[in-house]
């Protein structure tokens, strides 16, 4: 999970295909690692008195860089497919196409401008929610990949639904929500907004593609964050 979903080097790169079904269970822990570092970078920028717009740029691109662009890649693939408004077969064909289309480029430009605008408008003293946002978005991804109908070509199509994992992931999500309100107070509304954003993005992509795969999960995760 560390080597696949995070750009921070993994000391042990051992792949066991029989453990694939357990990988999603640890995705929120990768989110915790990413979130803590995101918050630490924000505080470091404040301590070093780095210019506000440069700080906004660093914080805006960080979640894409730290994840090795894997979720951004899914965002681009799904944007191309959904915005094509073709028939289902063609949309799924576009989803698998490695070429970058105009809709993906336009979507990325809007995403980057929006991300930068958020951080350019934010006070760094209110950055504690950054710890929780990547955990919640990854809890959502793990849950939907465990529960929703999968696209036939998905790498997760052979992963059986696990009631145990669903219970653990749901408990993790609820715990993080409670902790976020304890730590951030009313500013934890940002963490709830992640869930709302994920649900809306997932609804659109799921309805358009009639299923979910890693790209769809990455699309919803990127928009929610």
Coordinates of C-alpha atoms in Angstrom, one line a residue:
X1 CA 0.0 0.0 0.0
X2 CA 2.9 2.4 0.9
X3 CA 4.8 1.7 -2.3
X4 CA 1.7 1.9 -4.6
X5 CA -0.1 4.9 -3.1
X6 CA 2.6 7.1 -1.7
X7 CA 5.8 8.6 -3.2
X8 CA 7.6 8.4 0.2
X9 CA 10.0 5.4 -0.3
X10 CA 9.0 2.1 1.1
X11 CA 11.8 0.2 2.9
X12 CA 10.3 -3.2 2.0
X13 CA 9.0 -3.7 -1.5
X14 CA 7.4 -7.1 -1.2
X15 CA 4.4 -7.9 -3.3
X16 CA 2.2 -10.8 -2.4
X17 CA -0.8 -11.2 -4.8
X18 CA -2.8 -13.1 -2.2
X19 CA -2.6 -10.1 0.1
X20 CA -4.2 -7.7 -2.4
X21 CA -7.6 -7.9 -0.6
X22 CA -6.0 -6.5 2.5
X23 CA -4.3 -3.6 0.8
X24 CA -7.3 -1.3 1.0
X25 CA -7.5 -1.8 4.8
X26 CA -4.3 0.2 5.2
X27 CA -5.0 3.0 2.7
X28 CA -6.3 5.3 5.6
X29 CA -2.9 4.9 7.3
X30 CA -1.2 6.2 4.2
X31 CA -3.7 9.1 4.4
X32 CA -2.5 9.7 8.0
X33 CA 1.1 9.8 6.9
X34 CA 0.3 12.2 4.1
X35 CA -1.9 14.4 6.3
X36 CA 0.6 14.8 9.2
X37 CA 3.3 15.8 6.7
X38 CA 0.9 18.2 4.9
X39 CA 0.2 20.0 8.3
X40 CA 3.9 20.0 9.1
X41 CA 4.8 21.6 5.8
X42 CA 2.1 24.3 6.4
X43 CA 3.6 25.0 9.9
X44 CA 7.2 25.1 8.5
X45 CA 6.2 27.6 5.9
X46 CA 4.7 29.8 8.6
X47 CA 7.8 29.5 10.8
X48 CA 10.1 30.3 7.9
X49 CA 7.9 33.2 6.9
X50 CA 7.7 32.0 3.3
X51 CA 5.7 34.4 1.1
X52 CA 2.0 33.6 1.2
X53 CA 1.4 32.8 -2.5
X54 CA 4.5 30.6 -2.6
X55 CA 3.2 28.8 0.5
X56 CA -0.2 28.4 -1.2
X57 CA 1.5 26.9 -4.2
X58 CA 3.5 24.4 -2.1
X59 CA 0.5 23.3 -0.2
X60 CA -1.7 23.1 -3.3
X61 CA 0.6 20.8 -5.3
X62 CA 1.7 18.7 -2.3
X63 CA -1.1 16.1 -2.3
X64 CA -0.5 15.4 -6.0
X65 CA 3.2 15.0 -5.6
X66 CA 3.2 13.0 -2.4
X67 CA 0.8 10.4 -3.9
X68 CA 3.0 10.0 -7.0
X69 CA 0.2 11.6 -9.1
X70 CA -1.7 8.2 -9.1
X71 CA -5.0 9.7 -7.9
X72 CA -4.6 12.7 -10.3
X73 CA -4.1 10.2 -13.1
X74 CA -7.5 8.7 -12.2
X75 CA -9.1 12.1 -12.1
X76 CA -7.9 12.9 -15.6
X77 CA -9.0 9.5 -17.0
X78 CA -12.4 9.7 -15.5
X79 CA -12.9 13.4 -16.5
X80 CA -12.1 12.5 -20.2
X81 CA -14.5 9.6 -20.1
X82 CA -17.4 11.3 -18.2
X83 CA -17.2 14.6 -20.2
X84 CA -17.2 12.8 -23.5
X85 CA -21.0 12.1 -23.1
X86 CA -20.6 9.1 -25.4
X87 CA -22.3 5.7 -25.0
X88 CA -21.2 3.5 -22.1
X89 CA -18.9 1.3 -24.2
X90 CA -17.1 4.3 -25.6
X91 CA -16.8 6.0 -22.2
X92 CA -15.2 2.9 -20.7
X93 CA -12.9 2.7 -23.7
X94 CA -11.8 6.3 -23.2
X95 CA -11.3 5.5 -19.5
X96 CA -8.7 2.9 -20.4
X97 CA -7.0 5.0 -23.1
X98 CA -3.6 6.2 -22.0
X99 CA -3.8 9.3 -24.1
X100 CA -4.7 12.6 -22.5
X101 CA -7.8 14.4 -23.9
X102 CA -8.8 18.0 -23.8
X103 CA -11.3 17.5 -21.0
X104 CA -8.7 16.1 -18.7
X105 CA -6.4 19.1 -19.4
X106 CA -9.3 21.6 -18.8
X107 CA -10.2 19.7 -15.6
X108 CA -6.7 19.8 -14.3
X109 CA -6.4 23.5 -15.0
X110 CA -9.6 24.2 -13.1
X111 CA -8.5 21.9 -10.3
X112 CA -5.1 23.6 -9.9
X113 CA -6.6 27.1 -9.9
X114 CA -9.2 26.0 -7.4
X115 CA -6.7 24.3 -5.1
X116 CA -4.3 27.3 -5.2
X117 CA -7.2 29.7 -4.5
X118 CA -8.2 27.7 -1.4
X119 CA -4.7 27.9 0.1
X120 CA -4.2 31.5 -1.0
X121 CA -7.4 32.3 1.0
X122 CA -6.5 30.2 4.1
X123 CA -4.9 31.3 7.3
X124 CA -2.1 28.9 8.2
X125 CA -3.2 29.0 11.8
X126 CA -6.3 27.0 10.7
X127 CA -4.3 24.2 9.0
X128 CA -5.0 21.4 11.5
X129 CA -7.8 20.0 9.3
X130 CA -5.1 19.1 6.8
X131 CA -4.1 16.1 9.1
X132 CA -7.6 14.6 8.8
X133 CA -8.6 15.3 5.2
X134 CA -6.4 12.7 3.4
X135 CA -7.4 10.1 6.0
X136 CA -11.1 10.6 5.4
X137 CA -10.8 10.7 1.6
X138 CA -8.9 7.4 1.7
X139 CA -11.4 5.8 4.1
X140 CA -14.1 6.7 1.5
X141 CA -12.1 5.2 -1.3
X142 CA -11.5 1.9 0.6
X143 CA -15.1 1.7 1.6
X144 CA -16.5 2.2 -2.0
X145 CA -14.0 -0.3 -3.5
X146 CA -15.2 -2.8 -0.9
X147 CA -18.9 -2.3 -1.5
X148 CA -19.8 -0.9 -4.9
X149 CA -20.1 -2.7 -8.2
X150 CA -16.8 -2.8 -10.0
X151 CA -16.1 -2.2 -13.7
X152 CA -15.1 -5.6 -15.2
X153 CA -11.6 -4.4 -16.2
X154 CA -10.8 -3.1 -12.7
X155 CA -7.8 -4.6 -10.8
X156 CA -10.1 -4.9 -7.8
X157 CA -12.7 -7.0 -9.6
X158 CA -11.3 -10.2 -8.0
X159 CA -11.3 -8.7 -4.5
X160 CA -14.1 -10.2 -2.5
X161 CA -16.3 -7.9 -0.4
X162 CA -15.2 -8.1 3.2
X163 CA -17.7 -7.3 6.0
X164 CA -14.8 -7.2 8.5
X165 CA -12.9 -4.6 6.5
X166 CA -16.1 -2.5 6.0
X167 CA -16.7 -2.5 9.8
X168 CA -13.0 -1.6 10.5
X169 CA -13.0 1.2 7.8
X170 CA -16.3 2.6 9.0
X171 CA -15.0 2.6 12.6
X172 CA -11.9 4.4 11.4
X173 CA -13.9 7.0 9.5
X174 CA -16.2 7.7 12.5
X175 CA -13.2 7.9 14.9
X176 CA -11.4 10.4 12.6
X177 CA -14.5 12.6 12.3
X178 CA -14.8 12.7 16.1
X179 CA -11.1 13.5 16.5
X180 CA -11.2 16.2 13.9
X181 CA -14.0 18.0 15.8
X182 CA -12.1 17.6 19.1
X183 CA -8.9 19.0 17.5
X184 CA -10.3 21.6 15.1
X185 CA -13.6 22.6 16.5
X186 CA -16.0 24.1 14.0
X187 CA -13.3 24.2 11.4
X188 CA -13.7 20.4 11.1
X189 CA -16.6 21.2 8.8
X190 CA -13.8 21.0 6.1
X191 CA -13.5 17.3 7.0
X192 CA -17.3 16.8 6.6
X193 CA -17.0 18.6 3.2
X194 CA -14.6 16.0 2.1
X195 CA -17.3 13.3 2.5
X196 CA -19.9 15.4 0.7
X197 CA -17.5 16.1 -2.1
X198 CA -16.5 12.5 -2.4
X199 CA -20.2 11.4 -2.5
X200 CA -21.1 13.9 -5.2
X201 CA -18.1 13.1 -7.4
X202 CA -18.6 9.4 -7.0
X203 CA -22.3 9.6 -7.8
X204 CA -21.5 11.4 -11.1
X205 CA -18.7 9.0 -12.2
X206 CA -20.5 5.8 -11.0
X207 CA -23.7 6.8 -12.8
X208 CA -21.8 7.6 -16.0
X209 CA -19.5 4.5 -16.0
X210 CA -21.9 2.1 -14.2
X211 CA -19.3 0.8 -11.9
X212 CA -16.1 1.7 -10.0
X213 CA -12.4 1.0 -10.4
X214 CA -9.2 2.6 -9.1
X215 CA -9.5 5.5 -11.5
X216 CA -13.0 6.4 -10.3
X217 CA -11.9 6.2 -6.7
X218 CA -9.0 8.5 -7.5
X219 CA -11.3 10.9 -9.3
X220 CA -13.6 11.2 -6.3
X221 CA -10.7 11.4 -3.8
X222 CA -9.0 14.2 -5.8
X223 CA -12.2 16.2 -6.0
X224 CA -13.1 15.6 -2.3
X225 CA -9.7 16.9 -1.1

